[in-house]
Coordinates of N, CA, C and O and ligand atoms in Angstrom, one line a residue:
M1 N -133.0 58.2 -89.0 CA -133.2 57.0 -88.7 C -133.0 56.4 -86.6 O -131.9 56.5 -87.0
I2 N -134.2 56.2 -86.8 CA -134.2 55.5 -85.0 C -134.9 54.1 -85.0 O -135.0 53.6 -86.4
K3 N -133.3 53.0 -84.8 CA -133.4 51.8 -84.9 C -133.5 50.8 -84.2 O -133.0 51.3 -82.7
L4 N -134.7 50.1 -83.6 CA -135.3 49.3 -82.7 C -135.5 48.0 -82.7 O -136.0 47.6 -84.0
L5 N -134.5 47.3 -81.7 CA -135.1 45.9 -81.8 C -135.3 45.4 -80.5 O -135.0 45.6 -79.7
F6 N -136.2 44.6 -81.1 CA -136.9 43.6 -79.6 C -136.4 42.6 -79.5 O -136.0 41.4 -80.5
V7 N -136.6 41.8 -78.2 CA -135.5 40.4 -78.1 C -136.1 40.0 -76.3 O -136.8 40.8 -76.0
C8 N -136.4 38.7 -77.2 CA -137.1 38.0 -76.2 C -136.1 36.6 -76.0 O -135.3 36.8 -76.4
L9 N -136.7 35.7 -75.5 CA -135.5 34.6 -75.6 C -135.4 33.9 -76.6 O -134.2 33.5 -77.4
G10 N -136.5 33.2 -77.3 CA -136.6 32.8 -78.8 C -137.1 32.9 -79.5 O -136.1 32.6 -81.0
N11 N -137.2 34.3 -79.8 CA -137.4 34.8 -80.6 C -138.6 34.3 -81.5 O -138.6 34.7 -83.2
I12 N -139.4 33.5 -81.2 CA -140.3 33.0 -82.0 C -141.7 33.4 -81.9 O -142.6 33.0 -82.0
C13 N -142.1 33.9 -80.1 CA -143.4 34.3 -79.5 C -143.2 36.2 -79.5 O -143.8 36.6 -79.9
R14 N -142.4 36.4 -77.9 CA -142.9 37.6 -78.0 C -142.1 38.7 -78.6 O -142.5 39.5 -79.3
S15 N -141.2 38.8 -79.0 CA -140.2 39.6 -79.9 C -140.4 40.3 -81.0 O -141.4 40.9 -81.8
P16 N -141.3 38.5 -82.0 CA -141.9 38.6 -83.6 C -143.6 39.6 -83.4 O -143.5 40.5 -84.3
T17 N -143.8 39.4 -82.1 CA -145.1 40.2 -81.9 C -144.7 40.6 -81.8 O -145.7 42.1 -82.1
A18 N -144.1 41.8 -81.2 CA -143.4 43.0 -80.6 C -142.9 43.9 -81.8 O -143.7 45.1 -82.3
E19 N -142.2 43.1 -82.8 CA -141.5 43.9 -83.9 C -142.7 44.0 -85.2 O -143.0 44.8 -85.4
G20 N -143.6 43.0 -85.3 CA -145.1 43.2 -86.5 C -145.8 44.1 -85.9 O -146.6 44.7 -86.0
V21 N -146.6 44.5 -84.1 CA -147.1 45.1 -84.1 C -146.7 46.3 -83.7 O -147.6 47.5 -84.1
M22 N -145.1 46.8 -83.8 CA -144.7 48.4 -83.9 C -144.9 48.4 -85.0 O -145.1 49.7 -85.8
Q23 N -144.2 47.7 -86.0 CA -144.2 48.0 -87.8 C -145.6 48.3 -87.8 O -145.9 49.7 -89.1
H24 N -146.4 48.1 -87.5 CA -147.8 47.9 -88.0 C -148.1 49.4 -87.3 O -148.8 50.2 -88.5
L25 N -147.8 49.6 -86.3 CA -148.0 51.2 -86.0 C -147.7 52.2 -86.2 O -147.8 53.3 -86.5
L26 N -146.2 52.1 -86.7 CA -145.4 53.1 -87.6 C -145.9 53.2 -89.0 O -146.0 54.4 -89.6
D27 N -146.4 52.1 -89.6 CA -147.5 52.2 -90.5 C -148.3 53.1 -90.8 O -148.4 54.1 -91.5
Q28 N -149.1 53.0 -90.1 CA -150.0 53.1 -89.8 C -150.0 54.7 -90.0 O -150.9 56.2 -89.5
A29 N -149.0 55.3 -88.5 CA -148.5 56.8 -87.9 C -147.9 57.7 -89.3 O -146.7 58.8 -89.2
G30 N -147.6 56.7 -90.3 CA -146.8 57.3 -91.4 C -145.4 57.2 -91.1 O -144.8 58.4 -91.7
L31 N -144.6 56.7 -89.9 CA -143.4 57.3 -89.6 C -142.5 55.4 -90.3 O -141.3 55.7 -89.5
A32 N -142.7 54.7 -91.1 CA -141.9 53.5 -91.6 C -140.5 54.0 -92.3 O -139.8 53.5 -92.2
Q33 N -140.8 55.2 -92.7 CA -139.4 55.8 -93.3 C -138.1 56.2 -92.3 O -137.5 56.1 -92.4
Q34 N -138.9 56.9 -90.9 CA -138.1 57.3 -89.7 C -137.9 55.7 -88.7 O -136.9 56.6 -88.2
V35 N -138.6 55.2 -88.8 CA -137.9 53.5 -87.2 C -138.0 53.0 -88.3 O -138.3 52.4 -89.1
L36 N -136.9 52.4 -88.4 CA -136.4 50.5 -88.2 C -136.6 50.0 -86.9 O -136.6 49.8 -86.1
V37 N -137.8 48.5 -87.4 CA -137.8 47.4 -86.3 C -137.2 45.9 -86.5 O -137.1 46.3 -88.0
D38 N -136.7 45.5 -85.7 CA -135.7 43.6 -85.7 C -136.5 43.5 -84.6 O -136.6 43.7 -83.8
S39 N -136.1 42.2 -84.7 CA -136.3 41.3 -83.2 C -134.3 40.0 -83.6 O -134.6 40.2 -84.6
A40 N -134.7 39.8 -82.5 CA -133.8 38.6 -81.9 C -133.9 38.0 -80.6 O -134.7 38.2 -79.9
G41 N -132.9 36.6 -80.6 CA -133.7 36.2 -79.7 C -131.9 35.3 -78.5 O -131.0 36.0 -79.2
T42 N -132.5 35.3 -77.7 CA -130.4 35.6 -76.9 C -129.9 34.1 -76.9 O -129.7 34.3 -76.0
S43 N -131.3 33.3 -77.3 CA -131.0 32.0 -76.9 C -130.6 31.3 -77.9 O -129.6 30.2 -78.1
G44 N -130.8 31.6 -79.2 CA -130.3 30.7 -80.2 C -130.5 29.4 -80.9 O -130.3 28.4 -81.3
H45 N -131.9 29.3 -79.7 CA -132.2 27.6 -79.9 C -133.7 27.0 -81.2 O -133.6 26.6 -81.6
H46 N -133.5 28.7 -82.3 CA -134.7 28.6 -82.9 C -134.5 29.3 -83.7 O -135.4 29.9 -84.2
V47 N -133.0 29.3 -84.8 CA -132.8 29.9 -85.0 C -133.0 29.3 -86.6 O -133.0 28.8 -87.0
G48 N -133.9 30.4 -87.3 CA -134.2 30.6 -89.1 C -135.7 29.8 -88.9 O -135.9 29.7 -89.8
E49 N -136.0 29.8 -87.5 CA -137.6 30.0 -87.2 C -138.7 30.7 -87.8 O -138.2 31.6 -87.6
A50 N -139.7 30.3 -88.0 CA -140.7 31.1 -88.1 C -141.5 31.4 -87.0 O -141.0 30.8 -85.9
A51 N -142.1 32.2 -86.4 CA -143.0 32.8 -84.8 C -143.2 31.6 -85.3 O -144.1 30.4 -85.4
D52 N -143.7 31.1 -83.4 CA -144.5 30.0 -83.3 C -145.9 29.5 -83.8 O -146.6 31.4 -83.9
E53 N -146.3 29.1 -84.4 CA -147.9 28.6 -84.6 C -148.7 29.6 -83.8 O -149.5 29.9 -84.4
R54 N -148.8 29.0 -83.0 CA -149.9 29.9 -81.8 C -150.0 30.8 -81.9 O -151.0 31.9 -81.5
M55 N -149.0 31.5 -81.5 CA -148.6 32.8 -81.3 C -149.0 33.7 -82.9 O -149.4 34.2 -82.9
R56 N -148.5 33.0 -84.1 CA -149.0 33.8 -85.1 C -150.7 33.7 -85.2 O -151.2 34.6 -86.1
S57 N -151.1 32.8 -84.8 CA -152.3 32.5 -85.1 C -153.6 33.2 -84.5 O -154.2 34.1 -84.8
H58 N -152.0 33.4 -83.2 CA -153.1 34.9 -82.2 C -153.4 35.9 -82.7 O -154.3 36.9 -82.6
A59 N -152.1 36.1 -83.5 CA -151.6 37.3 -84.1 C -152.7 37.6 -84.8 O -153.3 39.2 -85.1
L60 N -152.8 37.0 -86.0 CA -153.5 36.9 -87.1 C -155.3 37.0 -86.8 O -156.0 37.8 -87.7
E61 N -156.0 36.8 -85.3 CA -157.0 37.4 -85.2 C -156.9 38.3 -85.0 O -158.2 39.0 -85.2
R62 N -156.0 39.0 -84.6 CA -156.2 40.7 -84.4 C -155.3 41.1 -85.8 O -155.1 42.5 -85.8
G63 N -155.3 40.2 -87.0 CA -155.6 41.4 -88.1 C -153.9 41.8 -88.5 O -153.3 41.7 -89.3
L64 N -153.0 40.6 -87.9 CA -151.1 41.2 -87.4 C -150.4 39.7 -88.3 O -150.6 38.6 -87.5
E65 N -150.0 39.9 -89.1 CA -148.8 38.7 -89.9 C -147.8 39.2 -89.3 O -146.9 39.8 -89.6
L66 N -147.3 37.6 -88.6 CA -145.9 37.8 -88.1 C -145.1 37.0 -89.6 O -145.4 36.2 -89.7
T67 N -144.5 37.7 -89.9 CA -143.5 37.4 -90.7 C -141.9 36.8 -90.7 O -141.1 36.4 -91.6
S68 N -141.3 37.1 -89.0 CA -140.1 37.0 -89.3 C -139.5 35.7 -89.1 O -140.2 35.2 -88.4
R69 N -138.3 35.5 -89.0 CA -137.3 34.4 -89.3 C -136.1 34.9 -87.9 O -136.0 35.7 -87.5
S70 N -136.3 33.5 -86.8 CA -135.5 33.6 -85.5 C -133.8 34.0 -86.3 O -133.9 33.3 -86.8
R71 N -133.3 34.7 -85.0 CA -132.0 35.1 -85.1 C -131.4 35.4 -83.4 O -132.6 36.2 -82.9
K72 N -130.3 35.3 -83.5 CA -129.6 35.3 -82.0 C -129.7 36.3 -82.0 O -129.0 37.2 -82.8
L73 N -129.2 37.2 -81.4 CA -129.1 38.6 -80.5 C -127.4 38.5 -80.6 O -126.7 37.7 -79.8
V74 N -126.7 39.3 -81.6 CA -125.1 39.1 -80.5 C -124.6 40.9 -80.5 O -125.4 42.3 -80.5
A75 N -123.9 41.0 -80.1 CA -123.0 41.8 -79.8 C -123.4 43.3 -80.7 O -123.0 44.3 -80.2
K76 N -123.0 43.2 -81.9 CA -123.0 43.9 -82.9 C -123.7 44.8 -83.2 O -124.3 45.5 -83.5
D77 N -124.7 44.2 -82.5 CA -126.4 44.6 -82.5 C -126.4 45.7 -82.1 O -127.3 46.9 -81.8
F78 N -125.4 46.1 -80.8 CA -125.5 47.4 -80.0 C -125.2 48.3 -80.9 O -125.0 49.8 -79.9
Q79 N -124.3 47.8 -81.3 CA -123.4 49.3 -82.6 C -125.0 49.5 -83.3 O -124.9 51.0 -83.8
E80 N -125.7 48.7 -83.8 CA -126.2 48.9 -85.0 C -127.7 49.6 -84.8 O -128.3 50.2 -85.0
F81 N -128.2 49.0 -83.2 CA -129.7 49.9 -82.9 C -129.2 50.9 -81.7 O -128.4 51.3 -80.8
D82 N -130.5 51.5 -81.7 CA -130.5 53.0 -80.9 C -131.1 52.1 -79.5 O -130.8 52.7 -78.1
Y83 N -132.1 51.6 -79.2 CA -133.0 50.5 -78.7 C -132.9 49.0 -78.3 O -133.7 48.6 -79.5
I84 N -132.3 48.7 -77.3 CA -132.5 47.1 -77.4 C -133.7 47.0 -76.6 O -133.9 46.8 -75.2
L85 N -135.0 46.5 -76.7 CA -136.2 46.4 -76.0 C -136.3 44.3 -75.2 O -136.7 44.3 -76.7
V86 N -136.0 44.3 -74.0 CA -136.3 43.3 -73.6 C -138.0 43.1 -73.1 O -138.2 43.9 -72.7
M87 N -138.2 41.6 -73.7 CA -139.7 41.2 -72.3 C -139.2 41.3 -71.2 O -140.7 41.5 -70.3
D88 N -138.1 41.0 -70.4 CA -138.3 40.3 -69.1 C -136.8 40.6 -68.9 O -136.3 40.6 -69.5
Q89 N -136.7 40.3 -67.3 CA -135.8 40.8 -66.5 C -134.3 39.7 -66.6 O -133.1 40.2 -67.3
S90 N -135.2 38.3 -67.6 CA -133.9 37.0 -67.7 C -133.0 38.3 -69.2 O -132.3 37.9 -69.6
N91 N -133.9 38.2 -70.1 CA -133.7 39.0 -71.3 C -132.8 39.8 -71.0 O -131.9 40.0 -71.8
F92 N -133.0 40.8 -69.9 CA -131.9 42.2 -70.1 C -130.5 41.8 -69.5 O -129.6 42.0 -70.1
D93 N -130.6 40.6 -68.6 CA -129.4 40.0 -67.5 C -128.4 39.0 -68.7 O -126.9 39.8 -69.0
D94 N -129.4 38.8 -69.9 CA -129.0 37.9 -71.7 C -128.1 38.6 -72.1 O -127.1 38.8 -72.8
A95 N -128.7 40.1 -72.1 CA -128.7 41.1 -73.8 C -127.4 42.1 -72.4 O -126.3 42.5 -73.3
A96 N -127.3 42.2 -71.3 CA -126.4 43.1 -70.4 C -125.0 42.0 -70.9 O -124.0 42.7 -70.7
A97 N -125.2 41.1 -70.5 CA -123.9 40.4 -70.7 C -123.1 40.2 -71.6 O -122.0 39.6 -71.8
L98 N -123.3 40.7 -73.4 CA -123.4 40.5 -74.5 C -122.1 42.0 -74.5 O -121.2 41.9 -75.2
V99 N -122.1 42.9 -73.1 CA -121.6 44.4 -73.8 C -120.5 44.7 -72.8 O -121.7 44.1 -71.6
A100 N -119.8 45.5 -72.3 CA -119.2 45.8 -71.5 C -120.2 47.3 -70.6 O -121.8 47.5 -71.8
E101 N -120.5 47.3 -69.1 CA -121.1 48.2 -68.8 C -120.9 49.6 -69.8 O -119.9 50.0 -69.9
G102 N -122.0 50.8 -69.8 CA -121.7 52.2 -70.4 C -122.6 52.1 -71.3 O -123.6 51.8 -71.0
P103 N -122.2 52.9 -72.4 CA -123.5 53.6 -73.3 C -124.0 52.3 -73.9 O -125.1 52.8 -74.7
L104 N -123.2 51.3 -74.4 CA -124.3 50.2 -75.4 C -124.6 49.9 -74.3 O -126.3 49.6 -75.0
R105 N -124.3 49.2 -72.7 CA -125.4 48.4 -72.1 C -126.4 49.1 -71.8 O -128.2 48.4 -71.8
S106 N -126.7 50.8 -72.1 CA -127.3 51.3 -71.6 C -128.6 51.6 -72.5 O -129.7 52.2 -72.4
K107 N -128.7 50.7 -74.1 CA -129.3 51.0 -74.8 C -130.5 49.8 -74.7 O -131.8 49.6 -75.3
I108 N -130.5 49.0 -73.7 CA -131.4 48.6 -73.2 C -132.3 48.9 -71.7 O -132.3 49.3 -71.4
H109 N -133.7 48.3 -72.8 CA -134.6 49.3 -71.8 C -135.9 47.6 -71.6 O -136.3 46.7 -72.6
L110 N -136.3 47.8 -70.3 CA -137.4 46.3 -70.2 C -138.7 47.8 -71.6 O -139.3 48.2 -71.2
F111 N -139.2 46.4 -72.5 CA -140.5 46.9 -73.4 C -141.4 47.9 -72.7 O -141.9 48.4 -72.9
T112 N -141.6 47.0 -71.3 CA -143.2 47.5 -70.4 C -142.3 48.7 -69.6 O -143.8 49.4 -69.2
D113 N -141.7 49.5 -69.9 CA -141.5 50.6 -69.1 C -142.5 51.5 -70.2 O -142.6 52.4 -69.2
Y114 N -142.5 51.4 -71.1 CA -143.2 52.0 -72.0 C -144.9 51.9 -72.1 O -145.7 52.8 -72.8
C115 N -145.5 51.0 -71.1 CA -146.9 50.7 -71.1 C -147.4 51.7 -71.0 O -147.0 52.4 -69.9
L116 N -148.8 52.2 -71.4 CA -149.2 53.4 -71.1 C -150.7 52.8 -70.0 O -150.4 53.9 -68.8
S117 N -151.3 51.9 -69.8 CA -152.2 51.5 -68.9 C -152.4 49.7 -68.0 O -152.2 49.9 -67.2
S118 N -150.7 48.7 -69.1 CA -150.7 47.7 -67.5 C -149.4 47.8 -67.0 O -148.5 48.3 -67.0
R119 N -150.1 47.1 -65.7 CA -148.9 47.2 -64.6 C -148.5 46.2 -64.9 O -148.7 45.6 -63.5
V120 N -147.3 46.1 -65.4 CA -146.3 45.0 -65.8 C -145.6 44.9 -65.3 O -144.9 46.4 -66.1
S121 N -144.8 44.0 -64.6 CA -142.9 44.4 -65.3 C -142.3 43.3 -66.2 O -140.8 43.8 -66.2
S122 N -143.2 43.3 -67.1 CA -142.1 42.1 -68.0 C -143.5 41.3 -69.2 O -144.1 41.3 -68.7
V123 N -143.5 41.1 -70.0 CA -144.2 40.1 -70.9 C -144.0 38.6 -70.4 O -142.9 38.2 -71.4
P124 N -145.2 38.4 -69.9 CA -144.9 36.4 -69.9 C -144.1 35.8 -70.8 O -145.1 35.8 -71.7
D125 N -143.6 34.5 -70.6 CA -143.1 34.1 -71.8 C -144.2 32.8 -72.1 O -144.7 32.8 -70.9
P126 N -145.3 33.0 -73.0 CA -146.1 32.1 -73.3 C -145.7 31.0 -73.6 O -146.8 30.4 -73.7
Y127 N -144.6 30.8 -73.7 CA -144.1 29.1 -74.8 C -144.4 27.9 -74.1 O -145.3 26.8 -74.7
Y128 N -145.3 27.2 -72.6 CA -145.0 26.3 -72.3 C -146.4 26.3 -70.9 O -147.4 25.2 -70.5
G129 N -147.3 27.9 -71.5 CA -148.6 28.2 -70.9 C -149.7 27.6 -72.1 O -149.6 26.9 -73.6
G130 N -150.8 27.7 -71.5 CA -152.1 27.3 -72.6 C -152.2 29.0 -73.4 O -151.4 29.6 -73.8
E131 N -153.4 28.9 -74.0 CA -153.9 30.3 -75.5 C -154.0 31.6 -74.5 O -153.5 32.3 -75.7
A132 N -154.2 31.0 -72.9 CA -154.9 33.1 -72.4 C -153.3 33.5 -72.8 O -153.4 34.4 -72.9
G133 N -152.1 33.2 -73.1 CA -150.4 33.9 -72.4 C -150.6 34.2 -73.2 O -149.8 35.2 -74.0
F134 N -151.2 34.0 -74.9 CA -150.5 34.7 -76.5 C -151.3 36.4 -76.3 O -151.3 36.8 -77.1
E135 N -153.0 36.0 -75.7 CA -153.7 36.8 -75.7 C -153.1 37.7 -74.9 O -152.9 39.3 -74.8
R136 N -152.4 37.4 -73.5 CA -152.0 38.5 -72.8 C -150.9 38.8 -73.4 O -150.5 40.2 -73.5
V137 N -149.6 37.9 -73.8 CA -148.7 38.5 -75.0 C -149.2 40.1 -76.2 O -149.1 40.9 -75.9
L138 N -150.0 39.9 -76.6 CA -150.4 41.0 -77.8 C -151.3 41.9 -76.7 O -151.2 43.3 -76.9
D139 N -152.4 41.6 -75.8 CA -152.3 42.5 -74.9 C -151.1 43.7 -74.7 O -151.0 44.7 -73.9
I140 N -150.1 43.2 -73.9 CA -149.3 44.0 -73.3 C -148.2 44.7 -74.1 O -148.3 46.2 -74.2
V141 N -148.1 44.0 -75.4 CA -147.0 44.6 -76.6 C -147.9 45.5 -76.8 O -147.3 46.6 -77.4
E142 N -149.3 45.3 -76.7 CA -149.9 46.6 -78.0 C -150.1 47.9 -77.4 O -149.8 48.5 -77.8
D143 N -149.9 47.7 -75.7 CA -150.1 48.8 -75.2 C -148.3 49.4 -75.2 O -148.4 50.5 -75.2
A144 N -148.0 48.3 -74.8 CA -146.0 48.8 -74.6 C -146.1 49.5 -75.9 O -145.1 51.0 -76.1
A145 N -146.1 49.4 -77.7 CA -145.8 49.6 -78.7 C -146.6 51.4 -79.0 O -145.8 52.3 -79.0
K146 N -147.9 51.1 -78.3 CA -148.2 52.3 -78.2 C -147.5 53.3 -77.5 O -147.2 54.9 -77.6
G147 N -147.4 53.2 -76.4 CA -146.3 54.1 -75.4 C -144.8 54.4 -76.0 O -144.9 55.2 -75.7
L148 N -144.3 53.2 -76.4 CA -142.8 53.5 -76.6 C -143.3 54.5 -78.5 O -142.3 55.2 -78.4
L149 N -144.1 54.2 -79.2 CA -144.2 55.3 -80.1 C -144.7 56.8 -79.7 O -144.2 57.7 -80.3
A150 N -145.0 56.7 -79.2 CA -145.3 58.2 -78.0 C -144.2 58.9 -77.6 O -143.6 59.8 -78.2
H151 N -143.3 57.9 -77.1 CA -141.6 58.5 -76.6 C -141.5 58.8 -78.1 O -140.8 60.1 -77.7
L152 N -141.0 57.6 -78.6 CA -140.0 58.4 -80.0 C -140.4 59.3 -80.7 O -139.7 60.5 -80.9
K153 N -142.1 59.8 -80.6 CA -142.4 60.6 -81.3 C -141.8 62.4 -80.7 O -141.4 63.4 -81.6
T154 N -141.5 62.4 -79.4 CA -141.0 63.5 -78.5 C -140.0 63.6 -79.2 O -139.2 64.7 -78.3
K155 N -139.1 62.5 -79.8 CA -137.4 62.6 -80.4 C -137.2 62.9 -81.6 O -136.0 63.1 -82.1
M156 N -138.2 63.2 -82.4 CA -138.6 63.5 -83.6 C -138.7 64.9 -84.3 O -138.7 65.2 -83.1
Ligands
LIG1 P1 -140.0 33.9 -76.5 O1 -140.7 32.4 -76.5 O2 -138.6 33.9 -75.9 O3 -140.9 34.9 -76.6 O4 -139.9 33.6 -77.7 C1 -140.1 31.2 -76.2 C2 -140.2 30.1 -77.6 C3 -138.8 29.3 -77.0 C4 -138.6 28.7 -75.9 C5 -138.8 29.8 -74.7 C6 -139.5 30.7 -74.3 N1 -138.1 27.7 -75.7 O5 -137.6 27.2 -74.1 O6 -138.1 27.3 -76.6

């Protein structure tokens, strides 16, 4: 079993979307029994909340229901999960601060490094922006999730 944890700041916009998109791809590929997905936030400001209403509504337009509840990233997650997939450099730094340099910290990867066609170095935070930001999250996340799935298949 490969375990993936998607991480953003609030765990109400980007990482719940990544979790939902990846789960959908795994279901379609018949790999849901072999790969587990979850998501968490570095801040803890929205713990217990459902995904942002705007994010859920844009995801639903693409047939994707986001059902996760926000939780905070904790050091123990680095023992539990194989890949910690962060949305931007700030998430990277906040996650890295939870564990010592070495094998646990090296589980952190920028999710956009798996993009197949998008030339981006982050999934931009849509929280304080307009509707286009939420579409952008979905576009980048769908691209990166496909690339990540292709990568995982080489490991199985
Ligand atoms: P996320 O978006 O990190 O993609 O879940 C955000 C959600 C909430 C806040 C910032 C970003 N906030 O400042 O409350």
